[in-house]
Every structure is written in structure tokens, then in C-alpha cells.
Amino acid sequence: MLKVHAVVKKYKLSKYFEVLTGVIALTVINLIFFRSDLGFINVSPHPYWIIVLLTASRYGFGGGAFAGFITAVAYFGFVLLSIPDLALVEFKSLSMWGKPALFFIVGVVIGEMRELNIKEYSSLSEERDAYKEAFNKIKIKFDVLSEAKQEIDTRIISQENTLGTLYEAAQGLRTLSQESIFPAVLEILIEFMSVEDCSIYTLEGDEFKLNTAIRHGKSSLPDKIPYYEGLMGLAAEDKKTVSIKEVADSESMPSGIIISAPILADNQKHVIGVLNVEKMPFMKFNSDSVRVAGLVADWCGSSMENATVFQETKDKLIADELIDAYTYDYFKKRLREEFVRSRRYELDLSLILLEFPSMENASDDGREEVLMAFSMILKNQIREIDILFLNDKPGSFFLVLPTTPAAGARVVVKNILNAFRALSMMAFESDESLVEIRAGVSGYSMGMEDPMDMVKAVEEDVVSVLFTE
């Protein structure tokens, strides 16, 4: 503020300085170069007009009046010096007073005209500054609102993307094995909630046992925790997600756990474990993060339940995972279904019997070699609708070929035997007797009344093939 006042004061004083400097400069020039005509009395137009006009047009009324007055006095002084014997009549003449008066009058008139212009300019400047200040205030508010809107849009988009990708990740859990579900759940927490430390405890008897954990720090977790202890006990007892905000007594919770969500199975009836969050950014810890943790825990329970059901079903149906062969009991059920369907709709149905006579007494390595080769051959020779089953005796397999006549089944057997012969040249070095195969084919015919008729027919059709040289 002081600096502004100093500038204004300097501006106001500069007009007097410039007028005086101009008059002095002209006087010096006059005395040096034009001593014969003091005060430029005989020069027209007079040089003082430069001072009067420039000062009045720049500084307005005050500057013009001062310039007119000073130049008039200077001119009048030089006139008095140039006329030694000045008479009273000459003193009263217009020629003596006319030009000085004209200097003053022109300075005042032009200065007043300029003063009006300066005032109007100042008024417009003040109005402009007022509008500019108002605009800046509005712009600040607009920028704040724009940032707020952008933040809200970002949060909305982020929430939509998070929910969408979170749902996709949860859908992916349904295809995982039991051993992979828990680590995948913790990875979801890290990715979508910025969790740093988290763990899963499974319920075993009357205590929780540590199953899986992800730790970024050096802190460790206890291997076992009693069922009713701390935040996990509250979550398991109430069967709902709880956080440290909901716990009044800090002594009732284990150190480090901030969110605990129960993992439920059997239609949300039984607790099989708890999902814990031990460390996450403070700004991320809110009601939404608690809700997401509970949602992930629910999906984890559903995934575990589905994986358990799938594994149990798979264990009941598939007897040999190396070649994906189903059990003999399931073979009898499935063969009856295909048999009834073929008889009702007059469709072709074939049954192939493949036996490895020496497999019963083979070593584990030899059996594994044969089954691996057998599996590789089947994947290339049979269709997706063809199903492989175990027979009730070791080393014997049934292959059901729906919508395939007996002639087509024999072609399949031929291709399998040829492929097996090609592999026998370099495989089965541990036991050459394993390269012997027995194969038989039977097809559904109109006279058959029972699916076991096809089994009897295929056993009667079995022939032995030995690939050893």
C-alpha cells in the first residue's frame, strides 16, 4: 500500500518537475543559440506551446493550468527584460498580455478536457477492476466446483469400474480349486481395497487356525486363536462383518485386526472361517471398505462351497484323473441312458473295450507311462461327446461312442491301435509287455433289450494285439 501511494505521489509531482524542466531547457537553448531574441518573443508559434500542450494533454487540468501559468510568467518576464523603457500604455496593451493569457487559457481548457477524459477513464478502469475482481471470484468458485465435479465423476467411475472388475474377479473364483481360492481372495482385497496385510483363518473345532496370509511388514500372526476371542469371535458369532469402529472395548480384540468378515457355507448357515484385514491406508478405511470386505468374504464362502461340491462330485464320478476316466458304476448308469436314448430315437450307439492285460502286475512307473500315452492318444482320436470309463477289473476301459455305428467304432479302434503302435517304438522301455492291447467293439442293434447285452457282445469281440517285435 505504501508503495502504491509513493507511485501516485511521484506521478502527481512529475508534472511540476517536467514543466519547470521544459521552461529551463528552452531558456538555456534561448540564451545559448538565440541571445538576440530573449524569450523567443518574435518566434511564432512560440516554443512554450510545446510545454503547455503536452503537459495539459497528459496531466489534465492541474498540469495544464500550472504549465500555462509558468509559461505565461516566463514569457512576461522575458518581455519586461527585452523592453527597458516600458511605458504604461504598452504595459496595458493586448500585445503584452495576450500571449501569456492565451498560454494560461489554452492550458486550462485543454487540461480540463483531458481531465474529463482521465476521470472517465478512471471510472471505466474502476468498473473494469470491479468486474475483473468479481470475475476472479466467480472463476475461483467455478474452479472449485469443477474440481469437486471431477472428483465426484472420478469416484463414480472408479466405483463403477471397481464393482465391475470386482464382480468379474469374484466370478473367476468359481472356477478355482480349493487350494487357490483363499490366496485369490486375498489378492482381490489387495487390488481393490489397497489392503497391505490380510489373512484367512479356517475354523477347526473350537479354534481358528491360520490358513493363508499376505504380509508386507515384519509382523507375524498367531497360528491358532480361540473361537470366541476378539474381532474374529464377534464376526463368527454374529455371522456379519465387524470392524474396530464397532468395538467399544479395545481389549476384546486381537492386536492388529481392523476388519473381520465371516466366511459362511451351507447357505450362509455355518462359519468355515474368517477373512481379516490387519493393515490398510487410513483414508481407505471407511464403511465402503467394510462392506466390500464382507462381500468378498461371502463370495469366498460360495466359491469354497461350490469347489467342495464339485470336488465331491468329481471324486464320485472320476476314478482316474490321469486319463479322466469315470467310475464303473457311473458307466453302467450312463450306458443305460445312452442305450434308452438310442432305442427310443433309433440312434446309433457303439461300445469299445480296451484292455492292457499286463497292467495289473506293472510297476507304478510303467503304469503311468501307459496311461499317459493312452490319454494322449484318446485326446486326438475321440470326440468330446465320447466318454471313457473304467472297467471293474484293472487295466480295462470302456469307451462309449454315442451316435456312432459299429463300423465307425472299428475305425476309431484302428486309429487308436495305429497311434499306440507309433508310440511303442520309443515308449515303455521299462516294461515291453505293457504294449499288448486287447480291443473289442459292439454296437446297438434293434434286438437288444438290455445295455449289458452290449457289454457281453464287446467282451466276446475282444482280440489281442501285441506290438512287440
PDB file of C-alpha atoms in Angstrom, residues 52-234:
ATOM      1  CA  VAL A  52       1.595  23.798 -22.464  1.00  0.00           C
ATOM      2  CA  LEU A  53       0.035  21.387 -24.924  1.00  0.00           C
ATOM      3  CA  LEU A  54       1.994  18.309 -23.876  1.00  0.00           C
ATOM      4  CA  THR A  55       1.536  18.895 -20.150  1.00  0.00           C
ATOM      5  CA  ALA A  56      -2.188  19.693 -20.449  1.00  0.00           C
ATOM      6  CA  SER A  57      -2.877  16.705 -22.713  1.00  0.00           C
ATOM      7  CA  ARG A  58      -1.045  14.372 -20.366  1.00  0.00           C
ATOM      8  CA  TYR A  59      -1.850  15.543 -16.836  1.00  0.00           C
ATOM      9  CA  GLY A  60      -5.221  17.214 -17.252  1.00  0.00           C
ATOM     10  CA  PHE A  61      -6.490  20.395 -15.564  1.00  0.00           C
ATOM     11  CA  GLY A  62      -3.831  20.738 -12.872  1.00  0.00           C
ATOM     12  CA  GLY A  63      -0.931  20.150 -15.216  1.00  0.00           C
ATOM     13  CA  GLY A  64      -2.377  22.377 -17.939  1.00  0.00           C
ATOM     14  CA  ALA A  65      -3.108  25.270 -15.539  1.00  0.00           C
ATOM     15  CA  PHE A  66       0.364  25.045 -13.999  1.00  0.00           C
ATOM     16  CA  ALA A  67       2.083  24.853 -17.390  1.00  0.00           C
ATOM     17  CA  GLY A  68       0.010  27.779 -18.696  1.00  0.00           C
ATOM     18  CA  PHE A  69       0.797  29.848 -15.607  1.00  0.00           C
ATOM     19  CA  ILE A  70       4.550  29.151 -15.617  1.00  0.00           C
ATOM     20  CA  THR A  71       4.955  29.775 -19.343  1.00  0.00           C
ATOM     21  CA  ALA A  72       2.899  32.968 -19.071  1.00  0.00           C
ATOM     22  CA  VAL A  73       5.091  34.238 -16.224  1.00  0.00           C
ATOM     23  CA  ALA A  74       8.271  33.247 -18.095  1.00  0.00           C
ATOM     24  CA  TYR A  75       7.086  34.941 -21.273  1.00  0.00           C
ATOM     25  CA  PHE A  76       6.012  38.058 -19.403  1.00  0.00           C
ATOM     26  CA  GLY A  77       9.374  38.182 -17.668  1.00  0.00           C
ATOM     27  CA  PHE A  78      11.307  37.995 -20.902  1.00  0.00           C
ATOM     28  CA  VAL A  79       9.100  40.720 -22.383  1.00  0.00           C
ATOM     29  CA  LEU A  80       9.927  43.001 -19.459  1.00  0.00           C
ATOM     30  CA  LEU A  81      13.635  42.278 -19.922  1.00  0.00           C
ATOM     31  CA  SER A  82      13.526  42.967 -23.659  1.00  0.00           C
ATOM     32  CA  ILE A  83      11.865  46.400 -23.265  1.00  0.00           C
ATOM     33  CA  PRO A  84      13.959  48.576 -20.907  1.00  0.00           C
ATOM     34  CA  ASP A  85      11.785  51.705 -21.032  1.00  0.00           C
ATOM     35  CA  LEU A  86       8.392  50.152 -20.773  1.00  0.00           C
ATOM     36  CA  ALA A  87       5.615  52.725 -20.897  1.00  0.00           C
ATOM     37  CA  LEU A  88       2.329  52.441 -19.034  1.00  0.00           C
ATOM     38  CA  VAL A  89       0.441  52.341 -22.280  1.00  0.00           C
ATOM     39  CA  GLU A  90       2.480  49.404 -23.582  1.00  0.00           C
ATOM     40  CA  PHE A  91       2.018  47.672 -20.252  1.00  0.00           C
ATOM     41  CA  LYS A  92      -1.732  47.814 -20.756  1.00  0.00           C
ATOM     42  CA  SER A  93      -1.663  46.699 -24.396  1.00  0.00           C
ATOM     43  CA  LEU A  94      -3.025  43.368 -25.654  1.00  0.00           C
ATOM     44  CA  SER A  95       0.312  42.504 -27.257  1.00  0.00           C
ATOM     45  CA  MET A  96       1.889  42.301 -23.812  1.00  0.00           C
ATOM     46  CA  TRP A  97      -0.829  40.354 -22.020  1.00  0.00           C
ATOM     47  CA  GLY A  98      -2.445  38.480 -24.909  1.00  0.00           C
ATOM     48  CA  LYS A  99       0.026  35.679 -25.405  1.00  0.00           C
ATOM     49  CA  PRO A 100       0.632  34.934 -21.683  1.00  0.00           C
ATOM     50  CA  ALA A 101      -3.111  34.919 -21.118  1.00  0.00           C
ATOM     51  CA  LEU A 102      -3.506  32.628 -24.106  1.00  0.00           C
ATOM     52  CA  PHE A 103      -0.909  30.234 -22.650  1.00  0.00           C
ATOM     53  CA  PHE A 104      -2.863  30.034 -19.401  1.00  0.00           C
ATOM     54  CA  ILE A 105      -6.322  29.837 -21.041  1.00  0.00           C
ATOM     55  CA  VAL A 106      -5.296  27.124 -23.545  1.00  0.00           C
ATOM     56  CA  GLY A 107      -3.563  25.146 -20.765  1.00  0.00           C
ATOM     57  CA  VAL A 108      -6.693  25.325 -18.588  1.00  0.00           C
ATOM     58  CA  VAL A 109      -9.125  24.446 -21.426  1.00  0.00           C
ATOM     59  CA  ILE A 110      -7.112  21.577 -22.839  1.00  0.00           C
ATOM     60  CA  GLY A 111      -6.288  20.405 -19.323  1.00  0.00           C
ATOM     61  CA  GLU A 112      -9.972  20.415 -18.375  1.00  0.00           C
ATOM     62  CA  MET A 113     -10.865  18.453 -21.498  1.00  0.00           C
ATOM     63  CA  ARG A 114      -8.141  15.971 -20.683  1.00  0.00           C
ATOM     64  CA  GLU A 115      -9.279  15.901 -17.039  1.00  0.00           C
ATOM     65  CA  LEU A 116     -12.748  14.818 -18.130  1.00  0.00           C
ATOM     66  CA  ASN A 117     -11.184  12.093 -20.233  1.00  0.00           C
ATOM     67  CA  ILE A 118      -8.965  10.995 -17.323  1.00  0.00           C
ATOM     68  CA  LYS A 119     -11.946  10.840 -14.952  1.00  0.00           C
ATOM     69  CA  GLU A 120     -13.965   8.834 -17.449  1.00  0.00           C
ATOM     70  CA  TYR A 121     -11.003   6.518 -17.992  1.00  0.00           C
ATOM     71  CA  SER A 122     -10.548   6.156 -14.231  1.00  0.00           C
ATOM     72  CA  SER A 123     -14.245   5.408 -13.804  1.00  0.00           C
ATOM     73  CA  LEU A 124     -14.083   2.783 -16.538  1.00  0.00           C
ATOM     74  CA  SER A 125     -10.894   1.382 -15.035  1.00  0.00           C
ATOM     75  CA  GLU A 126     -12.516   1.113 -11.618  1.00  0.00           C
ATOM     76  CA  GLU A 127     -15.539  -0.540 -13.185  1.00  0.00           C
ATOM     77  CA  ARG A 128     -13.256  -2.859 -15.123  1.00  0.00           C
ATOM     78  CA  ASP A 129     -11.325  -3.709 -11.965  1.00  0.00           C
ATOM     79  CA  ALA A 130     -14.597  -4.367 -10.143  1.00  0.00           C
ATOM     80  CA  TYR A 131     -15.748  -6.688 -12.933  1.00  0.00           C
ATOM     81  CA  LYS A 132     -12.335  -8.306 -13.021  1.00  0.00           C
ATOM     82  CA  GLU A 133     -12.410  -8.896  -9.267  1.00  0.00           C
ATOM     83  CA  ALA A 134     -15.934 -10.288  -9.496  1.00  0.00           C
ATOM     84  CA  PHE A 135     -14.833 -12.480 -12.414  1.00  0.00           C
ATOM     85  CA  ASN A 136     -11.851 -13.760 -10.434  1.00  0.00           C
ATOM     86  CA  LYS A 137     -14.108 -14.618  -7.526  1.00  0.00           C
ATOM     87  CA  ILE A 138     -16.537 -16.405  -9.837  1.00  0.00           C
ATOM     88  CA  LYS A 139     -13.622 -18.153 -11.554  1.00  0.00           C
ATOM     89  CA  ILE A 140     -12.300 -19.361  -8.206  1.00  0.00           C
ATOM     90  CA  LYS A 141     -15.737 -20.716  -7.333  1.00  0.00           C
ATOM     91  CA  PHE A 142     -16.018 -22.281 -10.782  1.00  0.00           C
ATOM     92  CA  ASP A 143     -12.609 -23.923 -10.448  1.00  0.00           C
ATOM     93  CA  VAL A 144     -13.550 -25.269  -7.024  1.00  0.00           C
ATOM     94  CA  LEU A 145     -16.858 -26.604  -8.348  1.00  0.00           C
ATOM     95  CA  SER A 146     -15.111 -28.068 -11.408  1.00  0.00           C
ATOM     96  CA  GLU A 147     -12.590 -29.860  -9.206  1.00  0.00           C
ATOM     97  CA  ALA A 148     -15.408 -31.104  -6.987  1.00  0.00           C
ATOM     98  CA  LYS A 149     -17.359 -32.313 -10.019  1.00  0.00           C
ATOM     99  CA  GLN A 150     -14.270 -34.014 -11.431  1.00  0.00           C
ATOM    100  CA  GLU A 151     -13.627 -35.672  -8.082  1.00  0.00           C
ATOM    101  CA  ILE A 152     -17.230 -36.868  -7.890  1.00  0.00           C
ATOM    102  CA  ASP A 153     -17.123 -38.126 -11.502  1.00  0.00           C
ATOM    103  CA  THR A 154     -13.842 -39.875 -10.766  1.00  0.00           C
ATOM    104  CA  ARG A 155     -15.303 -41.522  -7.680  1.00  0.00           C
ATOM    105  CA  ILE A 156     -18.408 -42.613  -9.594  1.00  0.00           C
ATOM    106  CA  ILE A 157     -16.351 -44.029 -12.477  1.00  0.00           C
ATOM    107  CA  SER A 158     -13.925 -45.614 -10.018  1.00  0.00           C
ATOM    108  CA  GLN A 159     -16.773 -47.196  -8.065  1.00  0.00           C
ATOM    109  CA  GLU A 160     -18.389 -48.485 -11.262  1.00  0.00           C
ATOM    110  CA  ASN A 161     -15.090 -49.877 -12.527  1.00  0.00           C
ATOM    111  CA  THR A 162     -14.279 -51.303  -9.100  1.00  0.00           C
ATOM    112  CA  LEU A 163     -17.647 -53.002  -8.767  1.00  0.00           C
ATOM    113  CA  GLY A 164     -17.457 -54.309 -12.335  1.00  0.00           C
ATOM    114  CA  THR A 165     -13.934 -55.667 -12.053  1.00  0.00           C
ATOM    115  CA  LEU A 166     -14.645 -56.889  -8.538  1.00  0.00           C
ATOM    116  CA  TYR A 167     -17.623 -58.852  -9.835  1.00  0.00           C
ATOM    117  CA  GLU A 168     -15.512 -60.304 -12.666  1.00  0.00           C
ATOM    118  CA  ALA A 169     -12.840 -61.313 -10.169  1.00  0.00           C
ATOM    119  CA  ALA A 170     -15.461 -62.939  -7.954  1.00  0.00           C
ATOM    120  CA  GLN A 171     -16.847 -64.826 -10.936  1.00  0.00           C
ATOM    121  CA  GLY A 172     -13.353 -66.074 -11.601  1.00  0.00           C
ATOM    122  CA  LEU A 173     -13.227 -67.560  -8.098  1.00  0.00           C
ATOM    123  CA  ARG A 174     -15.917 -70.023  -9.055  1.00  0.00           C
ATOM    124  CA  THR A 175     -13.510 -71.852 -11.366  1.00  0.00           C
ATOM    125  CA  LEU A 176     -10.636 -72.116  -8.856  1.00  0.00           C
ATOM    126  CA  SER A 177      -9.631 -75.138  -6.901  1.00  0.00           C
ATOM    127  CA  GLN A 178      -9.977 -75.166  -3.131  1.00  0.00           C
ATOM    128  CA  GLU A 179      -6.265 -74.580  -2.653  1.00  0.00           C
ATOM    129  CA  SER A 180      -6.323 -71.491  -4.891  1.00  0.00           C
ATOM    130  CA  ILE A 181      -9.449 -69.748  -3.617  1.00  0.00           C
ATOM    131  CA  PHE A 182      -8.044 -68.289  -0.393  1.00  0.00           C
ATOM    132  CA  PRO A 183      -4.914 -66.717  -1.965  1.00  0.00           C
ATOM    133  CA  ALA A 184      -7.071 -65.335  -4.790  1.00  0.00           C
ATOM    134  CA  VAL A 185      -9.453 -63.766  -2.253  1.00  0.00           C
ATOM    135  CA  LEU A 186      -6.581 -62.002  -0.507  1.00  0.00           C
ATOM    136  CA  GLU A 187      -5.281 -60.734  -3.850  1.00  0.00           C
ATOM    137  CA  ILE A 188      -8.725 -59.223  -4.508  1.00  0.00           C
ATOM    138  CA  LEU A 189      -8.535 -57.325  -1.213  1.00  0.00           C
ATOM    139  CA  ILE A 190      -5.086 -56.010  -2.079  1.00  0.00           C
ATOM    140  CA  GLU A 191      -6.116 -54.943  -5.566  1.00  0.00           C
ATOM    141  CA  PHE A 192      -9.481 -53.338  -4.847  1.00  0.00           C
ATOM    142  CA  MET A 193      -9.096 -52.099  -1.266  1.00  0.00           C
ATOM    143  CA  SER A 194      -5.352 -51.295  -1.184  1.00  0.00           C
ATOM    144  CA  VAL A 195      -5.000 -53.682   1.738  1.00  0.00           C
ATOM    145  CA  GLU A 196      -1.423 -54.208   2.859  1.00  0.00           C
ATOM    146  CA  ASP A 197      -1.792 -57.050   5.380  1.00  0.00           C
ATOM    147  CA  CYS A 198      -4.625 -59.576   5.379  1.00  0.00           C
ATOM    148  CA  SER A 199      -5.241 -63.180   6.370  1.00  0.00           C
ATOM    149  CA  ILE A 200      -7.747 -66.037   6.397  1.00  0.00           C
ATOM    150  CA  TYR A 201      -8.325 -68.298   9.370  1.00  0.00           C
ATOM    151  CA  THR A 202     -10.303 -71.509   8.997  1.00  0.00           C
ATOM    152  CA  LEU A 203     -12.435 -72.932  11.776  1.00  0.00           C
ATOM    153  CA  GLU A 204     -11.200 -76.238  13.114  1.00  0.00           C
ATOM    154  CA  GLY A 205     -13.073 -77.455  16.171  1.00  0.00           C
ATOM    155  CA  ASP A 206     -13.263 -74.686  18.748  1.00  0.00           C
ATOM    156  CA  GLU A 207     -10.437 -72.543  17.396  1.00  0.00           C
ATOM    157  CA  PHE A 208      -9.373 -70.642  14.302  1.00  0.00           C
ATOM    158  CA  LYS A 209      -6.264 -71.863  12.500  1.00  0.00           C
ATOM    159  CA  LEU A 210      -4.209 -69.665  10.169  1.00  0.00           C
ATOM    160  CA  ASN A 211      -4.636 -70.845   6.585  1.00  0.00           C
ATOM    161  CA  THR A 212      -3.367 -68.101   4.273  1.00  0.00           C
ATOM    162  CA  ALA A 213      -1.836 -64.663   4.876  1.00  0.00           C
ATOM    163  CA  ILE A 214      -0.189 -61.868   2.941  1.00  0.00           C
ATOM    164  CA  ARG A 215       2.207 -59.706   4.947  1.00  0.00           C
ATOM    165  CA  HIS A 216       4.201 -56.696   3.773  1.00  0.00           C
ATOM    166  CA  GLY A 217       5.695 -55.967   7.167  1.00  0.00           C
ATOM    167  CA  LYS A 218       7.702 -57.984   9.641  1.00  0.00           C
ATOM    168  CA  SER A 219       4.794 -58.626  11.991  1.00  0.00           C
ATOM    169  CA  SER A 220       3.673 -62.224  12.438  1.00  0.00           C
ATOM    170  CA  LEU A 221       0.297 -63.783  13.129  1.00  0.00           C
ATOM    171  CA  PRO A 222      -0.583 -66.442  15.685  1.00  0.00           C
ATOM    172  CA  ASP A 223      -1.174 -69.895  14.208  1.00  0.00           C
ATOM    173  CA  LYS A 224      -4.241 -70.522  16.341  1.00  0.00           C
ATOM    174  CA  ILE A 225      -6.815 -68.291  18.034  1.00  0.00           C
ATOM    175  CA  PRO A 226      -9.692 -69.447  20.260  1.00  0.00           C
ATOM    176  CA  TYR A 227     -13.118 -69.307  18.655  1.00  0.00           C
ATOM    177  CA  TYR A 228     -14.658 -66.680  20.934  1.00  0.00           C
ATOM    178  CA  GLU A 229     -11.642 -64.383  21.116  1.00  0.00           C
ATOM    179  CA  GLY A 230     -11.527 -60.886  19.701  1.00  0.00           C
ATOM    180  CA  LEU A 231     -12.909 -59.454  16.489  1.00  0.00           C
ATOM    181  CA  MET A 232     -12.945 -62.846  14.763  1.00  0.00           C
ATOM    182  CA  GLY A 233     -15.092 -64.273  17.539  1.00  0.00           C
ATOM    183  CA  LEU A 234     -17.590 -61.405  17.156  1.00  0.00           C
TER     184      LEU A 234
END
